[in-house]
Amino acid sequence: MLSRRGSIFVLLLNVTLVILRISLCTFEKMRYSMPHLKSFSSPASQMTIGYIGKDYPVKLPIQLNQVQATFDCSTRYALNTSNAGEIWDKSTDTRSGGFVRLGPDRRVFAVSMFHELHCVTAINRALNGTTHTSGMDVHMGHCLNYLRMFIQCNADATEEPVVKISTLKSRGCAPSFIRRCSNWNTLYDFVSSNYLDFHEKKVANGSWTSSQ
């Protein structure tokens, strides 16, 4: 049986998970109409944008198609298991760490979805951790506030049935339901392709000078 504190942690974590999953599903799909972004996916076309200071597009120029996803009680993303840390870490397991390099000087940018997943992973690590430091408080404060702002920014107006607290405690999370989501695999593919392109150029040139 979980202690009272453990039950609160489990409830907090699952509420966070539900919020994050809903947020990921509202991740907007964007199609840029500006001429200089028409063929942005081609590394060569990125050279037409300076990527210096504020001279860069707000979002990656990829279309996130809609797919159906089931929100359920995930046994994979558990709280207190022997491999929980490894499983959670894999949500951000890209060779670039969720960063992309764009423009003539291959300026580094973080991709929001991976930043959000990093924060949820960090919260899970803090809940499972046996040590506590002031640095963890600063990181958790940043992550919780970042997720709050992202959730409010997306302002998802989807209606959901009310779930009793007793159900959450007994089942560990809310009953499953279907949502239409943006295909997050597209972002994983884009980040991977960008990483490979950068390193191919780096190998070909012997080095790469970045403005960052």
mmCIF file of C-alpha atoms in Angstrom:
data_model
loop_
_atom_site.group_PDB
_atom_site.id
_atom_site.type_symbol
_atom_site.label_atom_id
_atom_site.label_comp_id
_atom_site.label_asym_id
_atom_site.label_seq_id
_atom_site.Cartn_x
_atom_site.Cartn_y
_atom_site.Cartn_z
ATOM 1 C CA MET A 1 0.000 0.000 0.000
ATOM 2 C CA LEU A 2 1.207 3.483 -0.796
ATOM 3 C CA SER A 3 1.669 5.997 1.990
ATOM 4 C CA ARG A 4 -0.401 9.179 1.970
ATOM 5 C CA ARG A 5 2.571 11.058 0.569
ATOM 6 C CA GLY A 6 3.104 8.395 -2.075
ATOM 7 C CA SER A 7 -0.559 8.567 -3.101
ATOM 8 C CA ILE A 8 -0.315 12.334 -3.491
ATOM 9 C CA PHE A 9 2.814 11.948 -5.624
ATOM 10 C CA VAL A 10 1.103 9.371 -7.842
ATOM 11 C CA LEU A 11 -1.962 11.590 -8.237
ATOM 12 C CA LEU A 12 0.196 14.649 -9.025
ATOM 13 C CA LEU A 13 2.256 12.775 -11.575
ATOM 14 C CA ASN A 14 -0.759 11.341 -13.388
ATOM 15 C CA VAL A 15 -2.513 14.700 -13.494
ATOM 16 C CA THR A 16 0.687 16.132 -14.994
ATOM 17 C CA LEU A 17 0.772 13.307 -17.548
ATOM 18 C CA VAL A 18 -2.823 13.870 -18.613
ATOM 19 C CA ILE A 19 -2.173 17.606 -18.988
ATOM 20 C CA LEU A 20 0.978 17.005 -21.017
ATOM 21 C CA ARG A 21 -0.670 14.465 -23.311
ATOM 22 C CA ILE A 22 -3.549 16.855 -23.961
ATOM 23 C CA SER A 23 -1.048 19.637 -24.617
ATOM 24 C CA LEU A 24 0.906 17.512 -27.095
ATOM 25 C CA CYS A 25 -2.303 16.692 -28.908
ATOM 26 C CA THR A 26 -3.025 20.396 -29.402
ATOM 27 C CA PHE A 27 0.452 21.037 -30.776
ATOM 28 C CA GLU A 28 -0.464 23.111 -33.820
ATOM 29 C CA LYS A 29 0.201 22.019 -37.362
ATOM 30 C CA MET A 30 1.587 24.939 -39.338
ATOM 31 C CA ARG A 31 1.888 25.514 -43.085
ATOM 32 C CA TYR A 32 3.916 28.623 -43.875
ATOM 33 C CA SER A 33 2.788 30.837 -46.711
ATOM 34 C CA MET A 34 5.731 33.247 -46.768
ATOM 35 C CA PRO A 35 7.839 32.773 -49.929
ATOM 36 C CA HIS A 36 11.177 32.450 -48.121
ATOM 37 C CA LEU A 37 9.771 29.510 -46.131
ATOM 38 C CA LYS A 38 8.252 27.611 -49.040
ATOM 39 C CA SER A 39 11.082 25.075 -49.268
ATOM 40 C CA PHE A 40 12.408 25.450 -45.737
ATOM 41 C CA SER A 41 12.852 21.699 -45.300
ATOM 42 C CA SER A 42 15.752 21.849 -47.719
ATOM 43 C CA PRO A 43 18.965 22.745 -45.834
ATOM 44 C CA ALA A 44 20.084 24.917 -48.755
ATOM 45 C CA SER A 45 16.935 27.052 -48.574
ATOM 46 C CA GLN A 46 17.638 27.812 -44.912
ATOM 47 C CA MET A 47 20.577 29.895 -46.047
ATOM 48 C CA THR A 48 18.144 32.586 -47.294
ATOM 49 C CA ILE A 49 17.218 33.382 -43.687
ATOM 50 C CA GLY A 50 19.842 35.023 -41.498
ATOM 51 C CA TYR A 51 19.039 33.229 -38.257
ATOM 52 C CA ILE A 52 20.763 36.077 -36.460
ATOM 53 C CA GLY A 53 19.048 37.777 -33.539
ATOM 54 C CA LYS A 54 15.301 37.718 -34.210
ATOM 55 C CA ASP A 55 15.651 36.856 -37.895
ATOM 56 C CA TYR A 56 14.173 33.363 -37.823
ATOM 57 C CA PRO A 57 10.705 31.772 -38.300
ATOM 58 C CA VAL A 58 8.656 31.077 -35.186
ATOM 59 C CA LYS A 59 7.962 27.413 -35.944
ATOM 60 C CA LEU A 60 9.455 24.553 -37.889
ATOM 61 C CA PRO A 61 7.914 24.339 -41.372
ATOM 62 C CA ILE A 62 6.508 20.849 -41.100
ATOM 63 C CA GLN A 63 2.945 19.638 -41.398
ATOM 64 C CA LEU A 64 1.780 17.633 -38.403
ATOM 65 C CA ASN A 65 -0.976 15.397 -39.699
ATOM 66 C CA GLN A 66 -3.805 14.427 -37.373
ATOM 67 C CA VAL A 67 -3.927 10.905 -35.908
ATOM 68 C CA GLN A 68 -6.037 9.128 -33.297
ATOM 69 C CA ALA A 69 -4.436 8.342 -29.948
ATOM 70 C CA THR A 70 -5.766 6.563 -26.880
ATOM 71 C CA PHE A 71 -5.174 8.236 -23.528
ATOM 72 C CA ASP A 72 -5.039 5.433 -20.995
ATOM 73 C CA CYS A 73 -3.415 4.163 -17.813
ATOM 74 C CA SER A 74 0.085 3.550 -19.108
ATOM 75 C CA THR A 75 1.889 0.733 -17.360
ATOM 76 C CA ARG A 76 5.010 1.648 -19.314
ATOM 77 C CA TYR A 77 5.276 5.168 -17.893
ATOM 78 C CA ALA A 78 5.065 4.117 -14.263
ATOM 79 C CA LEU A 79 6.343 5.955 -11.210
ATOM 80 C CA ASN A 80 8.197 3.492 -9.017
ATOM 81 C CA THR A 81 9.668 0.716 -11.144
ATOM 82 C CA SER A 82 13.213 -0.523 -11.606
ATOM 83 C CA ASN A 83 13.435 0.883 -15.137
ATOM 84 C CA ALA A 84 11.173 3.922 -14.775
ATOM 85 C CA GLY A 85 14.029 6.367 -15.249
ATOM 86 C CA GLU A 86 15.205 4.670 -18.434
ATOM 87 C CA ILE A 87 11.688 4.556 -19.886
ATOM 88 C CA TRP A 88 11.000 8.212 -19.155
ATOM 89 C CA ASP A 89 14.386 9.297 -20.496
ATOM 90 C CA LYS A 90 13.621 7.603 -23.824
ATOM 91 C CA SER A 91 10.804 10.070 -24.478
ATOM 92 C CA THR A 92 13.515 12.618 -25.265
ATOM 93 C CA ASP A 93 15.987 10.063 -26.604
ATOM 94 C CA THR A 94 17.129 11.705 -29.827
ATOM 95 C CA ARG A 95 20.740 11.937 -30.859
ATOM 96 C CA SER A 96 20.458 15.723 -30.816
ATOM 97 C CA GLY A 97 18.693 15.840 -27.450
ATOM 98 C CA GLY A 98 15.681 17.519 -29.080
ATOM 99 C CA PHE A 99 17.669 20.396 -30.574
ATOM 100 C CA VAL A 100 17.962 21.443 -34.211
ATOM 101 C CA ARG A 101 20.567 23.480 -36.079
ATOM 102 C CA LEU A 102 19.270 25.899 -38.697
ATOM 103 C CA GLY A 103 20.592 28.579 -41.011
ATOM 104 C CA PRO A 104 24.011 29.439 -42.491
ATOM 105 C CA ASP A 105 25.780 29.158 -39.135
ATOM 106 C CA ARG A 106 23.692 26.196 -37.971
ATOM 107 C CA ARG A 107 22.225 28.136 -35.062
ATOM 108 C CA VAL A 108 20.926 25.915 -32.269
ATOM 109 C CA PHE A 109 17.221 25.917 -31.410
ATOM 110 C CA ALA A 110 15.279 23.813 -28.917
ATOM 111 C CA VAL A 111 12.031 22.209 -30.131
ATOM 112 C CA SER A 112 9.174 22.896 -27.719
ATOM 113 C CA MET A 113 7.785 19.349 -27.591
ATOM 114 C CA PHE A 114 11.146 17.969 -26.465
ATOM 115 C CA HIS A 115 11.533 20.742 -23.889
ATOM 116 C CA GLU A 116 8.144 19.803 -22.453
ATOM 117 C CA LEU A 117 8.995 16.090 -22.397
ATOM 118 C CA HIS A 118 12.303 16.923 -20.727
ATOM 119 C CA CYS A 119 10.421 18.767 -17.992
ATOM 120 C CA VAL A 120 7.976 15.916 -17.348
ATOM 121 C CA THR A 121 10.903 13.491 -17.261
ATOM 122 C CA ALA A 122 12.683 15.740 -14.773
ATOM 123 C CA ILE A 123 9.577 15.856 -12.553
ATOM 124 C CA ASN A 124 9.392 12.060 -12.622
ATOM 125 C CA ARG A 125 13.080 11.871 -11.697
ATOM 126 C CA ALA A 126 12.533 14.269 -8.785
ATOM 127 C CA LEU A 127 9.585 12.250 -7.470
ATOM 128 C CA ASN A 128 11.628 9.056 -7.608
ATOM 129 C CA GLY A 129 14.848 10.586 -6.321
ATOM 130 C CA THR A 130 16.340 9.905 -2.905
ATOM 131 C CA THR A 131 18.320 13.132 -2.730
ATOM 132 C CA HIS A 132 17.162 16.727 -2.725
ATOM 133 C CA THR A 133 19.148 19.830 -3.712
ATOM 134 C CA SER A 134 18.397 23.524 -4.128
ATOM 135 C CA GLY A 135 19.270 23.114 -7.821
ATOM 136 C CA MET A 136 16.426 20.614 -8.177
ATOM 137 C CA ASP A 137 14.004 23.166 -6.725
ATOM 138 C CA VAL A 138 15.092 25.734 -9.305
ATOM 139 C CA HIS A 139 14.755 23.220 -12.145
ATOM 140 C CA MET A 140 11.358 21.976 -10.974
ATOM 141 C CA GLY A 141 10.137 25.544 -10.553
ATOM 142 C CA HIS A 142 11.172 26.327 -14.108
ATOM 143 C CA CYS A 143 9.579 23.161 -15.495
ATOM 144 C CA LEU A 144 6.252 23.530 -13.696
ATOM 145 C CA ASN A 145 5.967 27.167 -14.740
ATOM 146 C CA TYR A 146 6.977 26.346 -18.317
ATOM 147 C CA LEU A 147 4.333 23.605 -18.572
ATOM 148 C CA ARG A 148 1.737 25.939 -17.022
ATOM 149 C CA MET A 149 2.429 28.643 -19.600
ATOM 150 C CA PHE A 150 2.397 26.151 -22.481
ATOM 151 C CA ILE A 151 -0.938 24.673 -21.370
ATOM 152 C CA GLN A 152 -2.538 28.098 -20.996
ATOM 153 C CA CYS A 153 -1.078 29.252 -24.308
ATOM 154 C CA ASN A 154 -2.713 26.336 -26.142
ATOM 155 C CA ALA A 155 -5.992 26.776 -24.228
ATOM 156 C CA ASP A 156 -7.463 23.407 -25.201
ATOM 157 C CA ALA A 157 -11.268 23.681 -25.017
ATOM 158 C CA THR A 158 -11.982 19.953 -25.419
ATOM 159 C CA GLU A 159 -14.762 18.674 -23.142
ATOM 160 C CA GLU A 160 -13.852 15.771 -20.867
ATOM 161 C CA PRO A 161 -16.015 13.702 -18.478
ATOM 162 C CA VAL A 162 -15.364 14.432 -14.816
ATOM 163 C CA VAL A 163 -13.393 11.695 -13.069
ATOM 164 C CA LYS A 164 -13.791 11.119 -9.338
ATOM 165 C CA ILE A 165 -10.698 11.387 -7.149
ATOM 166 C CA SER A 166 -11.490 7.919 -5.805
ATOM 167 C CA THR A 167 -11.253 6.538 -9.351
ATOM 168 C CA LEU A 168 -7.888 8.204 -9.869
ATOM 169 C CA LYS A 169 -6.600 6.741 -6.617
ATOM 170 C CA SER A 170 -7.855 3.236 -7.315
ATOM 171 C CA ARG A 171 -6.858 3.048 -10.979
ATOM 172 C CA GLY A 172 -3.840 5.323 -10.919
ATOM 173 C CA CYS A 173 -5.205 7.529 -13.729
ATOM 174 C CA ALA A 174 -8.375 8.436 -15.598
ATOM 175 C CA PRO A 175 -10.311 5.933 -17.761
ATOM 176 C CA SER A 176 -9.082 5.730 -21.358
ATOM 177 C CA PHE A 177 -10.504 7.918 -24.098
ATOM 178 C CA ILE A 178 -9.701 8.763 -27.731
ATOM 179 C CA ARG A 179 -8.250 12.068 -28.891
ATOM 180 C CA ARG A 180 -7.203 13.459 -32.236
ATOM 181 C CA CYS A 181 -3.557 14.409 -31.972
ATOM 182 C CA SER A 182 -0.820 15.871 -34.087
ATOM 183 C CA ASN A 183 1.529 13.132 -35.242
ATOM 184 C CA TRP A 184 4.496 13.676 -32.951
ATOM 185 C CA ASN A 185 6.542 11.098 -34.876
ATOM 186 C CA THR A 186 6.928 13.766 -37.565
ATOM 187 C CA LEU A 187 8.882 15.894 -35.103
ATOM 188 C CA TYR A 188 11.118 12.975 -34.125
ATOM 189 C CA ASP A 189 11.825 12.363 -37.835
ATOM 190 C CA PHE A 190 12.579 16.032 -38.523
ATOM 191 C CA VAL A 191 14.962 16.320 -35.572
ATOM 192 C CA SER A 192 16.733 13.114 -36.610
ATOM 193 C CA SER A 193 17.081 14.262 -40.222
ATOM 194 C CA ASN A 194 18.413 17.653 -39.106
ATOM 195 C CA TYR A 195 20.975 15.975 -36.854
ATOM 196 C CA LEU A 196 22.215 13.715 -39.651
ATOM 197 C CA ASP A 197 22.429 16.601 -42.110
ATOM 198 C CA PHE A 198 24.467 18.702 -39.681
ATOM 199 C CA HIS A 199 26.940 15.914 -38.986
ATOM 200 C CA GLU A 200 27.290 14.999 -42.659
ATOM 201 C CA LYS A 201 28.274 18.605 -43.380
ATOM 202 C CA LYS A 202 30.570 18.632 -40.366
ATOM 203 C CA VAL A 203 32.359 15.492 -41.533
ATOM 204 C CA ALA A 204 32.622 16.795 -45.103
ATOM 205 C CA ASN A 205 34.050 20.148 -43.999
ATOM 206 C CA GLY A 206 36.155 18.861 -41.131
ATOM 207 C CA SER A 207 34.440 21.259 -38.716
ATOM 208 C CA TRP A 208 31.536 23.642 -38.460
ATOM 209 C CA THR A 209 31.706 27.175 -37.138
ATOM 210 C CA SER A 210 28.530 28.119 -35.333
ATOM 211 C CA SER A 211 27.382 31.538 -34.210
ATOM 212 C CA GLN A 212 26.058 29.975 -31.009
#
